[in-house]
mmCIF file of C-alpha atoms in Angstrom:
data_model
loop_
_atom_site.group_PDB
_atom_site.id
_atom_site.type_symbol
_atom_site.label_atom_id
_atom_site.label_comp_id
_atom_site.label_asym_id
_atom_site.label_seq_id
_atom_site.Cartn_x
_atom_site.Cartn_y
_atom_site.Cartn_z
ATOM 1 C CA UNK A 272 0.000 0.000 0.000
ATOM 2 C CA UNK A 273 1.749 3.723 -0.573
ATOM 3 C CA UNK A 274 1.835 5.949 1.864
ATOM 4 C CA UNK A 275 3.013 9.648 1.335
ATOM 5 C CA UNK A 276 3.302 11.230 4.686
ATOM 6 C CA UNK A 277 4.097 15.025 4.650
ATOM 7 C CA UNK A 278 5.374 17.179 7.397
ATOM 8 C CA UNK A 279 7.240 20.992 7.485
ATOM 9 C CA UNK A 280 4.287 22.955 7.060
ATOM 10 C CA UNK A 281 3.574 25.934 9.163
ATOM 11 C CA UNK A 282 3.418 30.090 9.246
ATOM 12 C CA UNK A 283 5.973 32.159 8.281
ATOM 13 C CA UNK A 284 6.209 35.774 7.389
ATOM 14 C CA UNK A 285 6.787 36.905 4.315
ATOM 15 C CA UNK A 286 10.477 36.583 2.994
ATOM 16 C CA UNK A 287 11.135 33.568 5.325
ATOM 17 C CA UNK A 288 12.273 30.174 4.627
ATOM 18 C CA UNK A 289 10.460 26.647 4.984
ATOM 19 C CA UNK A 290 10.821 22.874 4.337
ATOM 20 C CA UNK A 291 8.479 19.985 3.674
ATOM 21 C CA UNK A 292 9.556 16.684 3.654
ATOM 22 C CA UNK A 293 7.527 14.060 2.769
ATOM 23 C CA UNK A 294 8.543 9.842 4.143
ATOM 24 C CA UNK A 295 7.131 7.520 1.241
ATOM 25 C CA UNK A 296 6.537 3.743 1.721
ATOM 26 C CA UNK A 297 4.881 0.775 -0.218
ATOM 27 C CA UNK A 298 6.195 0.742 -3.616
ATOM 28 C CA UNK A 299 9.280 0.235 -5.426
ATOM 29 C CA UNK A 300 10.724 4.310 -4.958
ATOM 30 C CA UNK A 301 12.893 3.977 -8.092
ATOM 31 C CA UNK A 302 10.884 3.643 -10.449
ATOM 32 C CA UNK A 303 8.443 6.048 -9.272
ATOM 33 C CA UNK A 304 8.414 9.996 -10.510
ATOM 34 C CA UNK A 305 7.769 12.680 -7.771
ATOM 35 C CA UNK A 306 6.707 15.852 -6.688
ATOM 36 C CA UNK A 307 4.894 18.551 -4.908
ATOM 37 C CA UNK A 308 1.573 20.275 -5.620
ATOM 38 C CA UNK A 309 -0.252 22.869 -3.939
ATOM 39 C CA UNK A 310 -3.960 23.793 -3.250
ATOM 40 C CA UNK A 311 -5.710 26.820 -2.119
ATOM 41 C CA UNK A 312 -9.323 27.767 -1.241
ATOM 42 C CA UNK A 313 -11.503 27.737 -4.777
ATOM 43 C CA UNK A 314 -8.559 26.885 -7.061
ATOM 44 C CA UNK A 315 -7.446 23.732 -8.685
ATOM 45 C CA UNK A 316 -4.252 21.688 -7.747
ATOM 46 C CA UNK A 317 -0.851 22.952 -9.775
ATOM 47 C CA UNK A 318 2.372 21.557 -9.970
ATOM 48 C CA UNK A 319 4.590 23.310 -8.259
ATOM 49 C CA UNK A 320 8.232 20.905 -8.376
ATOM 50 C CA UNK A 321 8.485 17.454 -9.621
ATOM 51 C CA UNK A 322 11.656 15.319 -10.145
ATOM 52 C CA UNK A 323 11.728 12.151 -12.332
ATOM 53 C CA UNK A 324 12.961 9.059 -11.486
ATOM 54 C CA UNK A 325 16.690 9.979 -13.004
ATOM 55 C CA UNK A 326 16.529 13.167 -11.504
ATOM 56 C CA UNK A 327 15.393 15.440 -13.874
ATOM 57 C CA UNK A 328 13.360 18.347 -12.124
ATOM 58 C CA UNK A 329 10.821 20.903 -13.326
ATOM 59 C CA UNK A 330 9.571 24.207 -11.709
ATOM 60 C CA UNK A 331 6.435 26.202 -11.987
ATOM 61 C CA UNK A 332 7.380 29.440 -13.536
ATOM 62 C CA UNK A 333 6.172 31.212 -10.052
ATOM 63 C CA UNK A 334 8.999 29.308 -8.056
ATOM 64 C CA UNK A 335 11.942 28.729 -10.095
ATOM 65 C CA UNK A 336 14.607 29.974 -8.303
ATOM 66 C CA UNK A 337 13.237 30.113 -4.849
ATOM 67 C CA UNK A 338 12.212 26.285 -4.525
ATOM 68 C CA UNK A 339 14.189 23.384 -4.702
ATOM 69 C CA UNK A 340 12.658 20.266 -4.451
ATOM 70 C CA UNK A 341 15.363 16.813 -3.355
ATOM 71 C CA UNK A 342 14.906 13.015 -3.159
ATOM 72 C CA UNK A 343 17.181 10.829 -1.160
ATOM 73 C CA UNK A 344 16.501 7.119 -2.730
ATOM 74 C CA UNK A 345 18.211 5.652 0.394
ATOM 75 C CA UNK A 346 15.615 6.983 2.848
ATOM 76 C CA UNK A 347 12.382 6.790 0.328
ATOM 77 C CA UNK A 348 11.962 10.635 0.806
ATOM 78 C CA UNK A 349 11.059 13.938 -1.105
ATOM 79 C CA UNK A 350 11.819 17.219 0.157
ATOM 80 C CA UNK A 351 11.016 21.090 -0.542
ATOM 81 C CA UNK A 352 13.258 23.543 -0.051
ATOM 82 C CA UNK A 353 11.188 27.297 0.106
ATOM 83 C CA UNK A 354 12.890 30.143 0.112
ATOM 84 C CA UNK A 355 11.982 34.176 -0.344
ATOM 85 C CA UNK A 356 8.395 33.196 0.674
ATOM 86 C CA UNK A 357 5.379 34.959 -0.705
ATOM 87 C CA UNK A 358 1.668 35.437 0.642
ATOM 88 C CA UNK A 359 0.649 34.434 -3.115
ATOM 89 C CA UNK A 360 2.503 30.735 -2.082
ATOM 90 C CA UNK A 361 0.160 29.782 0.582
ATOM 91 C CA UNK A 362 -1.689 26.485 0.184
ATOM 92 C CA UNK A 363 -2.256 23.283 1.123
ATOM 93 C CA UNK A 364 0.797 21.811 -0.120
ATOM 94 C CA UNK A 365 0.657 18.388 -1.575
ATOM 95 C CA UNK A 366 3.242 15.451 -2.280
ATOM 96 C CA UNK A 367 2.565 12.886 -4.909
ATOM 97 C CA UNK A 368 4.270 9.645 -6.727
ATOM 98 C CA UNK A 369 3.547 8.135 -9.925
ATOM 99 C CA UNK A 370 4.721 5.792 -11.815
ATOM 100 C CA UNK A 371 7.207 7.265 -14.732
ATOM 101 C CA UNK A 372 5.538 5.801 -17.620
ATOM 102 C CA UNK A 373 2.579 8.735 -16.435
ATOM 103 C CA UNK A 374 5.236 11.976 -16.613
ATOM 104 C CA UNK A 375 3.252 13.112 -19.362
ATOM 105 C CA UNK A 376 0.335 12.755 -17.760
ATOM 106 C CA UNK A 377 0.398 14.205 -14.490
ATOM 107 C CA UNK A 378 2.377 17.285 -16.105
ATOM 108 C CA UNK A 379 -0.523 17.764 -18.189
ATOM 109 C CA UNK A 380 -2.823 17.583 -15.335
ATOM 110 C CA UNK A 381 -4.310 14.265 -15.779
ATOM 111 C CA UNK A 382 -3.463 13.464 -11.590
ATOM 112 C CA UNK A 383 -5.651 9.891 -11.912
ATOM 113 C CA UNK A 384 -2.348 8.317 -12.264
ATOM 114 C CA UNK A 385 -0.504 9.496 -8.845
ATOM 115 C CA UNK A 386 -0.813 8.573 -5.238
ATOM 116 C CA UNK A 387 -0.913 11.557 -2.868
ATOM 117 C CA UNK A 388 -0.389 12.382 0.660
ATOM 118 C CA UNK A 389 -2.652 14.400 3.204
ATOM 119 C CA UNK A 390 -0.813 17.753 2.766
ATOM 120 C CA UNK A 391 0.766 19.981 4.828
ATOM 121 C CA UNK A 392 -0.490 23.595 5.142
ATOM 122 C CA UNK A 393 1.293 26.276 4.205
ATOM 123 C CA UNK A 394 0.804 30.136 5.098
ATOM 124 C CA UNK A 395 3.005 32.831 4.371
ATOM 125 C CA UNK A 396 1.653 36.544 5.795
ATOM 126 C CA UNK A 397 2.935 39.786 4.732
#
């Protein structure tokens, strides 16, 4: 059974620094794709860093350069780095694995194909 359990959310003021991390467990982690997504009130879930099974990462265009999302395939784990905080990045934040056959997929938006965890909450005042 996968089980994507996140933890690292919390407040912080604008400008400030956080990190999620996020312990995965029931399926074979190399051969799985990654990343986190993020949720808030009224809007629909967006990408915001994924990282293929090689490695290969991809931003959103509103974090690039201020996240940096990490695996460690020893520990089964996925962490976000976030940096230079803004109120416009708070959210329900959000990590998922799919298998890497689905890349295309879940980077288009089709999410059927990924497991997800409960999320972590995010808030970032001004």
């Amino acid at each position: 059974q996968v089980q994507l359990v996140e933890s690292g959310g919390g407040s912080v003021q604008s400008g400030g620094s956080l990190r999620l991390s996020c312990a995965a467990s029931g399926f074979i982690y190399s051969g799985y794709s990654m990343g986190w997504f993020r949720q808030s009130p009224g809007m629909g879930r967006e990408g915001v860093a994924l990282i293929d099974s090689d490695g290969t990462t991809t931003y959103a265009d509103s974090v690039r350069g201020r996240f940096t999302v990490s695996r460690d395939f020893l520990n089964d784990t996925l962490a976000l780095q976030m940096n230079s905080l803004k109120p416009e990045d708070t959210a329900m934040y959000y990590c998922a694995a799919w298998i890497s056959y689905y890349n295309e997929y879940v980077k288009s938006g089709d999410y059927d194909y990924a497991y997800w965890g409960q999320g972590t909450q995010v808030t970032v005042s001004s």
